[in-house]
Coordinates of C-alpha atoms in Angstrom, one line a residue:
X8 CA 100.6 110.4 35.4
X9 CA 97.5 110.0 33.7
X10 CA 95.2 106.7 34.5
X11 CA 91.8 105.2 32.9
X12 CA 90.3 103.0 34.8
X13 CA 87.1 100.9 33.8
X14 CA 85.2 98.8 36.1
X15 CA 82.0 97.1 34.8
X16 CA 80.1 96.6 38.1
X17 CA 79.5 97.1 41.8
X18 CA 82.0 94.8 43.3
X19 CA 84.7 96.3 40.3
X20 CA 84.2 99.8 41.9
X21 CA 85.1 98.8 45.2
X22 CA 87.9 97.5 43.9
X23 CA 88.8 100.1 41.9
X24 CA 88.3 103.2 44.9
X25 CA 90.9 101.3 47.0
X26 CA 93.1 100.9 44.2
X27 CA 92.7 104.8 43.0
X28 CA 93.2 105.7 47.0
X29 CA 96.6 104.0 47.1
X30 CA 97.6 105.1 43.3
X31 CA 97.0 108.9 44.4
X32 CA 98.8 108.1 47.4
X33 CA 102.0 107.3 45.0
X34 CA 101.1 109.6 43.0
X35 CA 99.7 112.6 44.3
X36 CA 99.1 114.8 41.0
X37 CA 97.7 112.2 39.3
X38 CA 94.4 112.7 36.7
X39 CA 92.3 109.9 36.5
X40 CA 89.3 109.0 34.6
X41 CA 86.7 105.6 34.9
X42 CA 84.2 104.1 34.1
X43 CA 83.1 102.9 37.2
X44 CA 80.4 103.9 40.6
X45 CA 79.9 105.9 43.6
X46 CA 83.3 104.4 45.5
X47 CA 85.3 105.5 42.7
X48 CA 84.3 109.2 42.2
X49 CA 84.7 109.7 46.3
X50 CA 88.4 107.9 45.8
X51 CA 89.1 110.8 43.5
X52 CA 88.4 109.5 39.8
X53 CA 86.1 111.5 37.3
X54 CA 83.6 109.1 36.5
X55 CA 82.5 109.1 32.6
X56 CA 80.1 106.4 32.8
X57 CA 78.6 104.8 35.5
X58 CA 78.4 101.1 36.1
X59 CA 75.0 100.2 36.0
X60 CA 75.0 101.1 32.1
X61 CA 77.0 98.4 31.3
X62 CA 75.1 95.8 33.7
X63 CA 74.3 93.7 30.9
X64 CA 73.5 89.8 31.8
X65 CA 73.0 86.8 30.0
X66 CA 73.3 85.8 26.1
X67 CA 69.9 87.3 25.6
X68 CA 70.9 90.5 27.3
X69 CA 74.1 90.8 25.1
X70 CA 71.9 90.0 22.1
X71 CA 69.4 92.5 22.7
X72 CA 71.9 95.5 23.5
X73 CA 74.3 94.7 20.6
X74 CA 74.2 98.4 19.2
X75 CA 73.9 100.4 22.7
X76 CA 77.5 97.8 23.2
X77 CA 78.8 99.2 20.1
X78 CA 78.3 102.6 21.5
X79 CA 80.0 102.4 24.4
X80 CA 83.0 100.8 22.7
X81 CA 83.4 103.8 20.1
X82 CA 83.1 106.0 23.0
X83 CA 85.4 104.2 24.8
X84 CA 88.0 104.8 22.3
X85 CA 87.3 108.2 21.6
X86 CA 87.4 109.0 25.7
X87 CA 91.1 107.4 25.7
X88 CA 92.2 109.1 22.5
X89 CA 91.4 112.5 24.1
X90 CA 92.3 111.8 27.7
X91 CA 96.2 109.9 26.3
X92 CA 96.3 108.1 29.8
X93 CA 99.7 106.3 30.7
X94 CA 98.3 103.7 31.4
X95 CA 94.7 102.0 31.3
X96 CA 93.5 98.9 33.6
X97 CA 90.9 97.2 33.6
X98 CA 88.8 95.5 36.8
X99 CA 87.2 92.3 36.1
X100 CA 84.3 91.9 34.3
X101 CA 86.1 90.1 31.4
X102 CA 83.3 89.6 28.9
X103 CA 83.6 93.4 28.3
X104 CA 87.2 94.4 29.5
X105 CA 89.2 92.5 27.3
X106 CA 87.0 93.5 24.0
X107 CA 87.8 96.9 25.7
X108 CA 91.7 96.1 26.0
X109 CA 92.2 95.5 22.4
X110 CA 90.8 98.0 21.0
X111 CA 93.2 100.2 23.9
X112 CA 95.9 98.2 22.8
X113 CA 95.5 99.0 19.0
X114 CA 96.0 102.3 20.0
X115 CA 99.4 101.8 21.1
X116 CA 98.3 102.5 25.3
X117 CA 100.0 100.4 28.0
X118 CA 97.1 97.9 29.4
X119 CA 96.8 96.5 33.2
X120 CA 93.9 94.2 34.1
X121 CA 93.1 93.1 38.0
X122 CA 91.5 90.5 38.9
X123 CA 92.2 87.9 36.0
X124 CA 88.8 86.6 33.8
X125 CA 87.9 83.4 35.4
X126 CA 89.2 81.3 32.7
X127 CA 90.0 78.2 34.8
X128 CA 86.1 78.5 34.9
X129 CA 85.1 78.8 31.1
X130 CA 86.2 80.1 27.7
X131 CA 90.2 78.9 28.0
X132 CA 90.6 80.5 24.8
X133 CA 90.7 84.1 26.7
X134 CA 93.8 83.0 28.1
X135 CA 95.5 83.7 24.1
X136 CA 93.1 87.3 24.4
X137 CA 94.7 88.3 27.3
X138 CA 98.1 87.2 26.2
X139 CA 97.6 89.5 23.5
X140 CA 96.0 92.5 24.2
X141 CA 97.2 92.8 28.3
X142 CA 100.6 93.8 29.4
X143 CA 100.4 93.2 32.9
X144 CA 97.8 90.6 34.6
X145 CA 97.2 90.8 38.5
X146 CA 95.6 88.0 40.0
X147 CA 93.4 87.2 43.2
X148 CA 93.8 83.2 43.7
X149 CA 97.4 81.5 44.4
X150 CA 96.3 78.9 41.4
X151 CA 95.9 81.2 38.9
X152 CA 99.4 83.2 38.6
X153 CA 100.6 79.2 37.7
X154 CA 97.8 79.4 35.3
X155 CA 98.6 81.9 32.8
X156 CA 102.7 81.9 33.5
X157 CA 102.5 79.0 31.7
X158 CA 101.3 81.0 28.5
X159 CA 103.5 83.7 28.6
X160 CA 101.8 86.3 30.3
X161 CA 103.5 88.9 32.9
X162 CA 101.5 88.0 35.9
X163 CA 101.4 88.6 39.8
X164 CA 99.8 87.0 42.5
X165 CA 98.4 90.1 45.0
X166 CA 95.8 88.2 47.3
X167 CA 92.2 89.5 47.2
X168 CA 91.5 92.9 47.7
X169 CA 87.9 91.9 49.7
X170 CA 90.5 91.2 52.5
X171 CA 91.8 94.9 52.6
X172 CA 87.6 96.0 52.4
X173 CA 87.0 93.7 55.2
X174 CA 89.7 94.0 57.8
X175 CA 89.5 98.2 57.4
X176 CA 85.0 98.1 58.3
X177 CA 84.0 99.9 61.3
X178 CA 80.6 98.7 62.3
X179 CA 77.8 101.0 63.0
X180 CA 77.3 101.0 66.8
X181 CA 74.0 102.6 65.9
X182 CA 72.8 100.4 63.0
X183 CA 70.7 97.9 65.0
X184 CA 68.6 100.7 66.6
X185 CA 68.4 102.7 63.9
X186 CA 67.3 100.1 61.3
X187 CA 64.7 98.9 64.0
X188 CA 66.7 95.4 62.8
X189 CA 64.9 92.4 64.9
X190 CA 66.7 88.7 65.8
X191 CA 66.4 86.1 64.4
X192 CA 67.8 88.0 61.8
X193 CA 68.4 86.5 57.5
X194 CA 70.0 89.0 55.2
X195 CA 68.9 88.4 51.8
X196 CA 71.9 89.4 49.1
X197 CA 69.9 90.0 45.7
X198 CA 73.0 90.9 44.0
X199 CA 74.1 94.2 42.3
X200 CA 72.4 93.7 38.6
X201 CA 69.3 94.3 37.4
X202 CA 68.2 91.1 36.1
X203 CA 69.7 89.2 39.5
X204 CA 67.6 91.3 41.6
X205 CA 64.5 90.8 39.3
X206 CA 64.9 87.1 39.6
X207 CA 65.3 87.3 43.2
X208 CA 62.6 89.5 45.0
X209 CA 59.8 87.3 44.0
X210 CA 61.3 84.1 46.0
X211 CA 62.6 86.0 49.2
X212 CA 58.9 87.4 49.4
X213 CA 57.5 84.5 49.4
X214 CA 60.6 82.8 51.8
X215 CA 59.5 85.7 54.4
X216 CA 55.8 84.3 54.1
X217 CA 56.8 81.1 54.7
X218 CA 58.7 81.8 58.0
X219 CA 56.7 84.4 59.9
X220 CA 59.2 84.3 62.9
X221 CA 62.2 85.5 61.5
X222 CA 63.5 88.8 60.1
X223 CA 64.6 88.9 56.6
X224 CA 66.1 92.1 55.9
X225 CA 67.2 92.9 51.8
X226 CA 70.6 94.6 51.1
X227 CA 69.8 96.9 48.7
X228 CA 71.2 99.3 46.2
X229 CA 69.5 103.0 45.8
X230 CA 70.5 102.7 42.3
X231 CA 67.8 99.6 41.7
X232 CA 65.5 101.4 44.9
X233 CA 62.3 100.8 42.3
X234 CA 62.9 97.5 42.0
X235 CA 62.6 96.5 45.5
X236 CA 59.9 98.7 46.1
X237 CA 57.3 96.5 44.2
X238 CA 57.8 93.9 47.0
X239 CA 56.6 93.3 51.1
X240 CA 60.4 93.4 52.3
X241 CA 62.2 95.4 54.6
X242 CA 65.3 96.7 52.5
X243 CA 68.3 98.3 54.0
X244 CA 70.6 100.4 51.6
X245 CA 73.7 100.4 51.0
X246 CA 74.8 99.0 54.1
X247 CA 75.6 95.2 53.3
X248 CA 78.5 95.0 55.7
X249 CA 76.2 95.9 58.7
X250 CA 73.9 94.0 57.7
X251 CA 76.3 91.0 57.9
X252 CA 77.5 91.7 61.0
X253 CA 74.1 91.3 62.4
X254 CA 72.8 88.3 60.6
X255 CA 72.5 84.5 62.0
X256 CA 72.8 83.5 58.2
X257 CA 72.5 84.8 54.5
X258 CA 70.7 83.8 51.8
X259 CA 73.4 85.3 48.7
X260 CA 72.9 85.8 45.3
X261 CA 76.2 83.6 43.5
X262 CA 79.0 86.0 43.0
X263 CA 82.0 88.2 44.8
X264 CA 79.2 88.9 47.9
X265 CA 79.5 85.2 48.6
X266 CA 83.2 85.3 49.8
X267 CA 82.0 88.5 51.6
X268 CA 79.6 86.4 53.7
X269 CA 82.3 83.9 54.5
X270 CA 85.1 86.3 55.4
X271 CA 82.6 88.0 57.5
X272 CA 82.0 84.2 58.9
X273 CA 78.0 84.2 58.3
X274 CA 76.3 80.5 57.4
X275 CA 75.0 81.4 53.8
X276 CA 73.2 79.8 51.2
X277 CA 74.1 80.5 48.1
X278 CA 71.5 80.9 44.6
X279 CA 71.1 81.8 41.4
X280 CA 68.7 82.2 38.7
X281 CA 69.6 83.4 34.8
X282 CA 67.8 82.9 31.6
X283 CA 67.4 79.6 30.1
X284 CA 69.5 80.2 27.0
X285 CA 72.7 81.3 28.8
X286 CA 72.5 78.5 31.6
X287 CA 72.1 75.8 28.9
X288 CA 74.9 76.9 27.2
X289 CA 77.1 77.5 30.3
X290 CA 76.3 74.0 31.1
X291 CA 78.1 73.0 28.3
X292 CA 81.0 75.3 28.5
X293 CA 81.9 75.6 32.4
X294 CA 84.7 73.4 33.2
X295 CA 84.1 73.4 37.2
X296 CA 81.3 71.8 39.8
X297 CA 80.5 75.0 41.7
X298 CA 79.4 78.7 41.0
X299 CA 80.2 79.8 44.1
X300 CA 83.7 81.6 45.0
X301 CA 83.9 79.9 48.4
X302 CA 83.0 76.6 47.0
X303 CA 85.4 77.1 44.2
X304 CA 88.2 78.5 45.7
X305 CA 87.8 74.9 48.5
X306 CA 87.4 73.2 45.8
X307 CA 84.5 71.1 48.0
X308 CA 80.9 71.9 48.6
X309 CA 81.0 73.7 51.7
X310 CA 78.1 76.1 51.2
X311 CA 75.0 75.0 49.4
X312 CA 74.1 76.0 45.8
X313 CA 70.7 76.4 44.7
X314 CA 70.7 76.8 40.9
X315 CA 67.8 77.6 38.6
X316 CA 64.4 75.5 39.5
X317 CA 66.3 74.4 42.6
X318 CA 66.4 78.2 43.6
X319 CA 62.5 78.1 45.2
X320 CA 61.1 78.5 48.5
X321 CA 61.0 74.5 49.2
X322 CA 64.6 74.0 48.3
X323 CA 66.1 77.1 50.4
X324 CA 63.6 76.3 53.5
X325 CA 65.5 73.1 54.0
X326 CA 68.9 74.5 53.9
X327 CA 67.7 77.6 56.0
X328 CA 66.2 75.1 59.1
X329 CA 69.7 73.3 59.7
X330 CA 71.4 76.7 59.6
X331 CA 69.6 78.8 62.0
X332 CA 70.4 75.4 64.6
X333 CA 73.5 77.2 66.1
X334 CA 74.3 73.4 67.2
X335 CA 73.6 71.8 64.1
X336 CA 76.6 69.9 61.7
X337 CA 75.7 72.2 58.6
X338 CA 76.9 75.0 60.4
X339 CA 79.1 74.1 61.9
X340 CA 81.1 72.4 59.0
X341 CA 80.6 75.7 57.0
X342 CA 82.2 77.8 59.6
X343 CA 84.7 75.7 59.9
X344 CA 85.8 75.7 56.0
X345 CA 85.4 79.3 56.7
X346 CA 88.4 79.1 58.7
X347 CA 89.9 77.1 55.6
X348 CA 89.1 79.9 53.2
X349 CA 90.4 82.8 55.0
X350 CA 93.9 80.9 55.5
X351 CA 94.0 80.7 51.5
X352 CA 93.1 84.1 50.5
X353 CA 95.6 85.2 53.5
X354 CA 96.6 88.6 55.0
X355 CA 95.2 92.2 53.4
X356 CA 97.2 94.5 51.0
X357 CA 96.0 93.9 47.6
X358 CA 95.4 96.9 46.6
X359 CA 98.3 98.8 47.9
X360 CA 100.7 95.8 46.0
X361 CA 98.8 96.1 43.4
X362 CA 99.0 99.8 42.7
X363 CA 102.7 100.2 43.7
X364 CA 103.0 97.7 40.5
X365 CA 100.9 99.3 38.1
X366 CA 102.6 102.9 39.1
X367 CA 105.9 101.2 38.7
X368 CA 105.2 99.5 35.2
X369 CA 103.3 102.8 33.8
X370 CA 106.5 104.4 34.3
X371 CA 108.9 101.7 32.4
X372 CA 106.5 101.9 29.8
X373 CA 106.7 105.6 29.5
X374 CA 110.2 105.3 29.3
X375 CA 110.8 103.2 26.8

């Protein structure tokens, strides 16, 4: 068969290249085309459009790209028009992939999505979008196949595919030496888009100034390498898993690399920093305490969030100086809730459930 597969962002195209490694394992022949990263062409998709030109953040950012967004949409519809996929999912990043889905769905194409919008978060009224314009939904959390059953929507709990990434890493016996990587050692997790990492750098510079005796070491991504090249801090690329391994605690950027750093069992602290306009209005709209996925998921603060002015040197130094006490309560509380977590999200095989599904639905729709 024929698949499209469109991933807005970093974490959606590791996803999407263990999803595409199990779908050609079903289905050997298969052609598939994305919009996706790097993971994703060496799974075996031809990759249209990369990731990073949809990284688009915030209400201002929407506001100022609103006819570069109209292009990609157009093109979009013109790339699945000549390619006549089977079917077409979707990874995540909802904003996008369900104004995506319906114009696939006009079309008349059969429509998957993975990992489900966050609407238990914000914005219920995507719950009617998805309804309408998704045939199957596959979700990530236990609570959420409850969630949109209730409306009527085909949907299957698969676990979380960040199990299947972590549980399969190898660690570099030779990363430590080769990175010249030093202990006490902080890995600083900027995020994967352009604006997070802008808003970032500035504070872990200053951070590293403010503790001479410890090692902060940047995960970075080549894509963004200018970026962190503007700032005094030792970046490592590509390599955030290493990195993990090797850390006595992270300081992570809010989003799916904060359930990384738990699963991997490092004391984090988790920030974030957006433009003023959005965060106001998310205030209003966001129908949960926490941003973070582990705090979320626990429903309980068990990692500390440092949002907006509270994202600063002064704020973070606190939280950092009970962490790196291997004896302290704060971390040992965290690692404990990490033992919580992993219970929840439970055993790997996300993605090869989840493809076995999508294979097995693409071809009832095909016959109908």
């Amino acid at each position: 068969m024929k698949y499209f597969i469109l991933a807005g962002e970093k974490s959606g195209d590791l996803h999407g290249s263990k999803l595409i490694k199990e779908l050609l394992l079903l289905d050997p022949t298969a052609s598939i085309q994305a919009w996706g990263g790097d993971d994703m062409q060496d799974a075996g998709a031809e990759v249209l459009i990369h990731h990073k030109e949809l990284a688009i953040m915030g209400l201002l950012g929407v506001l100022q790209n609103i006819q570069r967004l109209k292009g990609l949409f157009q093109k979009f519809k013109n790339q699945i028009q000549a390619f006549q996929p089977d079917t077409i999912i979707f990874i995540d990043y909802g904003g996008f992939n369900l104004k995506a889905a319906r114009i696939a769905k006009l079309q008349g194409f059969h429509t998957q999505f993975y990992i489900a919008p966050k609407v238990w978060a914000w914005n219920k009224g995507r719950v009617d979008v998805i309804k309408k314009w998704i045939d199957q939904l596959y979700v990530i959390f236990p609570f959420e196949k409850t969630l949109f059953e209730e409306h009527g929507i085909s949907t299957h709990y698969v676990g979380n595919p960040l199990k299947d990434s972590i549980d399969g890493f190898q660690p570099n016996p030779q990363f430590v030496e080769h990175n010249s990587i030093q202990q006490p050692c902080i890995s600083l997790l900027a995020g994967s888009r352009k604006q997070e990492i802008y808003a970032a750098l500035p504070v872990f510079q200053d951070l590293k100034l403010q503790f001479p005796n410890l090692h902060f070491y940047v995960a970075g991504l080549k894509e963004w390498k200018s970026i962190y090249e503007a700032y005094d801090l030792d970046i490592i690329y590509d390599d955030t898993y290493n990195l993990l391994q090797v850390s006595q605690v992270a300081i992570v950027t809010s989003g799916t690399a904060t359930l990384e750093t738990a699963l991997f069992k490092i004391p984090q602290i988790v920030v974030y920093k957006t433009d003023w306009l959005f965060y106001s209005l998310a205030k209003l709209l966001i129908k949960i305490k926490f941003i973070s996925l582990v705090n979320i998921i626990l429903g309980k603060e068990a990692v500390p969030e440092m949002i907006q002015s509270k994202f600063s040197v002064s704020y973070i130094s606190i939280k950092l100086k009970q962490l790196m006490d291997t004896n302290s309560s704060s971390r040992q509380i965290q690692l404990k809730a990490y033992d919580e977590l992993s219970h929840i999200i439970g055993p790997a095989g996300a993605s090869k459930k989840t493809a076995k599904m999508m294979y097995n639905y693409a071809l009832a729709f095909q016959a109908k």
